[in-house]
PDB file of C-alpha atoms in Angstrom:
ATOM      1  CA  PHE A 265       5.033 -17.384 -10.798  1.00 39.00           C
ATOM      2  CA  ILE A 266       4.809 -20.294  -8.400  1.00 45.00           C
ATOM      3  CA  SER A 267       3.996 -23.452 -10.328  1.00 46.00           C
ATOM      4  CA  GLY A 268       2.734 -25.360  -7.292  1.00 51.00           C
ATOM      5  CA  LEU A 269       0.263 -22.700  -6.132  1.00 53.00           C
ATOM      6  CA  MET A 270      -3.367 -23.727  -6.515  1.00 55.00           C
ATOM      7  CA  LEU A 271      -6.288 -21.498  -5.617  1.00 58.00           C
ATOM      8  CA  ALA A 272      -9.255 -23.133  -3.939  1.00 61.00           C
ATOM      9  CA  ASN A 273     -12.568 -22.935  -5.797  1.00 58.00           C
ATOM     10  CA  ARG A 274     -11.107 -21.303  -8.900  1.00 62.00           C
ATOM     11  CA  ARG A 275     -14.288 -21.925 -10.831  1.00 68.00           C
ATOM     12  CA  HIS A 276     -16.124 -19.497  -8.529  1.00 75.00           C
ATOM     13  CA  LEU A 277     -13.801 -16.556  -9.212  1.00 76.00           C
ATOM     14  CA  PRO A 278     -15.285 -13.777 -11.359  1.00 81.00           C
ATOM     15  CA  HIS A 279     -13.746 -13.190 -14.782  1.00 83.00           C
ATOM     16  CA  SER A 280     -12.868  -9.629 -13.752  1.00 86.00           C
ATOM     17  CA  VAL A 281     -13.286  -7.274 -10.812  1.00 82.00           C
ATOM     18  CA  ASP A 282     -13.345  -3.483 -11.053  1.00 84.00           C
ATOM     19  CA  TRP A 283     -13.009  -2.043  -7.568  1.00 78.00           C
ATOM     20  CA  ARG A 284     -14.016   1.395  -8.874  1.00 81.00           C
ATOM     21  CA  ASP A 285     -17.523   0.033  -9.420  1.00 84.00           C
ATOM     22  CA  ARG A 286     -17.628  -1.026  -5.779  1.00 81.00           C
ATOM     23  CA  GLY A 287     -16.295   2.240  -4.321  1.00 80.00           C
ATOM     24  CA  LEU A 288     -13.254   0.466  -2.893  1.00 80.00           C
ATOM     25  CA  VAL A 289     -10.527   2.765  -4.230  1.00 84.00           C
ATOM     26  CA  THR A 290      -9.508   6.365  -3.742  1.00 88.00           C
ATOM     27  CA  PRO A 291      -9.253   8.776  -6.713  1.00 86.00           C
ATOM     28  CA  VAL A 292      -6.314   8.590  -9.117  1.00 88.00           C
ATOM     29  CA  LYS A 293      -3.050   9.860  -7.617  1.00 92.00           C
ATOM     30  CA  ASP A 294       0.047  11.286  -9.358  1.00 93.00           C
ATOM     31  CA  GLN A 295       3.504  10.037  -8.365  1.00 93.00           C
ATOM     32  CA  LYS A 296       5.070  12.875 -10.388  1.00 96.00           C
ATOM     33  CA  ASN A 297       8.822  12.379 -11.054  1.00 96.00           C
ATOM     34  CA  CYS A 298       9.365   9.966  -8.159  1.00 97.00           C
ATOM     35  CA  ASP A 299       9.760   6.324  -9.292  1.00 96.00           C
ATOM     36  CA  CYS A 300       7.639   4.931  -6.478  1.00 98.00           C
ATOM     37  CA  GLY A 301       4.769   3.164  -8.181  1.00 97.00           C
ATOM     38  CA  TRP A 302       5.418   0.350  -5.716  1.00 98.00           C
ATOM     39  CA  ALA A 303       4.314   2.656  -2.862  1.00 98.00           C
ATOM     40  CA  PHE A 304       1.138   3.693  -4.693  1.00 97.00           C
ATOM     41  CA  SER A 305       0.344   0.042  -5.416  1.00 95.00           C
ATOM     42  CA  ALA A 306       0.806  -0.889  -1.762  1.00 96.00           C
ATOM     43  CA  THR A 307      -1.344   1.943  -0.414  1.00 96.00           C
ATOM     44  CA  GLY A 308      -4.021   1.367  -3.048  1.00 93.00           C
ATOM     45  CA  SER A 309      -4.286  -2.274  -2.089  1.00 91.00           C
ATOM     46  CA  LEU A 310      -4.499  -1.505   1.627  1.00 94.00           C
ATOM     47  CA  GLU A 311      -6.990   1.320   1.107  1.00 94.00           C
ATOM     48  CA  GLY A 312      -9.347  -1.136  -0.565  1.00 89.00           C
ATOM     49  CA  GLN A 313      -8.890  -3.822   2.068  1.00 90.00           C
ATOM     50  CA  HIS A 314      -9.372  -1.284   4.869  1.00 92.00           C
ATOM     51  CA  PHE A 315     -12.595  -0.088   3.241  1.00 91.00           C
ATOM     52  CA  LYS A 316     -13.893  -3.638   2.846  1.00 88.00           C
ATOM     53  CA  LYS A 317     -13.316  -4.189   6.561  1.00 91.00           C
ATOM     54  CA  THR A 318     -14.455  -0.831   7.997  1.00 93.00           C
ATOM     55  CA  GLN A 319     -16.554   0.878   5.280  1.00 92.00           C
ATOM     56  CA  ASN A 320     -14.200   3.856   5.765  1.00 93.00           C
ATOM     57  CA  LEU A 321     -12.175   4.828   2.676  1.00 93.00           C
ATOM     58  CA  VAL A 322      -8.973   6.658   3.632  1.00 95.00           C
ATOM     59  CA  LYS A 323      -6.005   7.843   1.575  1.00 96.00           C
ATOM     60  CA  LEU A 324      -2.819   6.289   2.938  1.00 97.00           C
ATOM     61  CA  SER A 325       0.652   7.841   2.901  1.00 98.00           C
ATOM     62  CA  GLU A 326       2.869   6.840   0.000  1.00 98.00           C
ATOM     63  CA  GLN A 327       5.409   9.333   1.326  1.00 99.00           C
ATOM     64  CA  GLN A 328       5.807   7.368   4.543  1.00 98.00           C
ATOM     65  CA  LEU A 329       6.712   4.306   2.482  1.00 98.00           C
ATOM     66  CA  VAL A 330       9.122   6.314   0.303  1.00 99.00           C
ATOM     67  CA  ASP A 331      10.850   7.835   3.340  1.00 99.00           C
ATOM     68  CA  CYS A 332      10.761   4.978   5.817  1.00 98.00           C
ATOM     69  CA  SER A 333      10.916   1.535   4.167  1.00 98.00           C
ATOM     70  CA  GLY A 334      14.603   1.480   3.209  1.00 97.00           C
ATOM     71  CA  ARG A 335      15.470  -1.162   5.806  1.00 97.00           C
ATOM     72  CA  GLN A 336      13.019  -3.475   4.083  1.00 97.00           C
ATOM     73  CA  GLY A 337      14.849  -3.034   0.761  1.00 97.00           C
ATOM     74  CA  ASN A 338      13.023  -0.140  -0.889  1.00 97.00           C
ATOM     75  CA  SER A 339      14.942   2.760  -2.408  1.00 97.00           C
ATOM     76  CA  GLY A 340      12.645   5.755  -2.147  1.00 97.00           C
ATOM     77  CA  CYS A 341      12.190   7.433  -5.521  1.00 98.00           C
ATOM     78  CA  THR A 342      14.533   5.049  -7.310  1.00 97.00           C
ATOM     79  CA  GLY A 343      12.467   1.888  -6.908  1.00 96.00           C
ATOM     80  CA  GLY A 344      11.092  -0.653  -4.512  1.00 98.00           C
ATOM     81  CA  SER A 345       8.565  -3.437  -4.177  1.00 97.00           C
ATOM     82  CA  VAL A 346       5.045  -3.809  -2.853  1.00 97.00           C
ATOM     83  CA  ASP A 347       6.106  -6.808  -0.746  1.00 96.00           C
ATOM     84  CA  ASN A 348       8.814  -4.724   0.937  1.00 97.00           C
ATOM     85  CA  ALA A 349       6.242  -1.985   1.588  1.00 97.00           C
ATOM     86  CA  PHE A 350       3.841  -4.464   3.200  1.00 97.00           C
ATOM     87  CA  THR A 351       6.681  -5.874   5.295  1.00 96.00           C
ATOM     88  CA  TYR A 352       7.504  -2.343   6.479  1.00 97.00           C
ATOM     89  CA  ILE A 353       3.868  -1.666   7.438  1.00 96.00           C
ATOM     90  CA  GLU A 354       3.650  -5.003   9.229  1.00 95.00           C
ATOM     91  CA  ASN A 355       6.930  -4.469  11.123  1.00 95.00           C
ATOM     92  CA  ASN A 356       6.169  -0.816  11.859  1.00 94.00           C
ATOM     93  CA  GLY A 357       2.715  -1.404  13.288  1.00 93.00           C
ATOM     94  CA  GLY A 358       0.858   0.506  10.604  1.00 95.00           C
ATOM     95  CA  ILE A 359       0.809   3.419   8.200  1.00 97.00           C
ATOM     96  CA  GLU A 360      -0.409   7.008   8.429  1.00 97.00           C
ATOM     97  CA  THR A 361      -2.936   8.795   6.240  1.00 97.00           C
ATOM     98  CA  GLN A 362      -1.944  11.032   3.374  1.00 96.00           C
ATOM     99  CA  ASP A 363      -3.320  13.966   5.386  1.00 97.00           C
ATOM    100  CA  SER A 364      -0.969  13.375   8.325  1.00 97.00           C
ATOM    101  CA  TYR A 365       2.091  12.458   6.178  1.00 98.00           C
ATOM    102  CA  PRO A 366       1.543  14.197   2.801  1.00 98.00           C
ATOM    103  CA  TYR A 367       3.148  13.238  -0.496  1.00 98.00           C
ATOM    104  CA  ARG A 368       6.131  15.384  -1.600  1.00 98.00           C
ATOM    105  CA  ALA A 369       7.337  13.371  -4.644  1.00 97.00           C
ATOM    106  CA  LYS A 370      10.900  13.180  -3.307  1.00 98.00           C
ATOM    107  CA  ALA A 371      12.652  10.968  -0.789  1.00 97.00           C
ATOM    108  CA  GLY A 372      13.395  12.476   2.587  1.00 97.00           C
ATOM    109  CA  GLN A 373      13.910  11.777   6.263  1.00 98.00           C
ATOM    110  CA  CYS A 374      11.496   9.320   7.871  1.00 98.00           C
ATOM    111  CA  LEU A 375       9.114  11.467   9.933  1.00 97.00           C
ATOM    112  CA  TYR A 376       6.275   9.096  10.784  1.00 94.00           C
ATOM    113  CA  LYS A 377       4.455   9.491  14.084  1.00 95.00           C
ATOM    114  CA  PRO A 378       3.405   6.218  15.756  1.00 93.00           C
ATOM    115  CA  ASP A 379       0.303   7.881  17.222  1.00 94.00           C
ATOM    116  CA  ASN A 380      -0.951   8.638  13.691  1.00 94.00           C
ATOM    117  CA  MET A 381      -0.993   5.027  12.464  1.00 93.00           C
ATOM    118  CA  ILE A 382      -4.450   4.267  11.136  1.00 91.00           C
ATOM    119  CA  VAL A 383      -4.170   1.072   9.059  1.00 91.00           C
ATOM    120  CA  THR A 384      -2.176  -2.052   9.850  1.00 89.00           C
ATOM    121  CA  CYS A 385      -1.069  -5.045   7.821  1.00 85.00           C
ATOM    122  CA  THR A 386      -0.713  -8.274   9.761  1.00 84.00           C
ATOM    123  CA  ASP A 387      -0.056 -10.574   6.810  1.00 82.00           C
ATOM    124  CA  PHE A 388      -0.033 -10.579   3.028  1.00 82.00           C
ATOM    125  CA  GLN A 389       0.065 -13.150   0.261  1.00 80.00           C
ATOM    126  CA  ASP A 390       1.138 -12.775  -3.348  1.00 79.00           C
ATOM    127  CA  VAL A 391      -1.363 -14.252  -5.796  1.00 75.00           C
TER     128      VAL A 391
END
């Protein structure tokens, strides 16, 4: 909570938004026994933003975040934060799809391939 943060034109914000109704989210995913909801939250957010920009809905790699974002402060299957995930994606130049870096539900060696990056994050803001 930031007490000094004011949103412009608050009166024009809808009471609620369900991105499922707009086709902006991928199907439900299962993190299994890996405590990495932070990674699923980060990819879900970026999947929606990518779709809004390109009209192409892709499943992004939670596993890449689990395996590769330790330098940003995340701890694989034992916890992390969405902000740290976004910082990793921003610093790394992007994130792969789930097809090219599939989910294994356990932390492992970082195996991302720079040529497979499909979505980038150049900035983010907590609201």
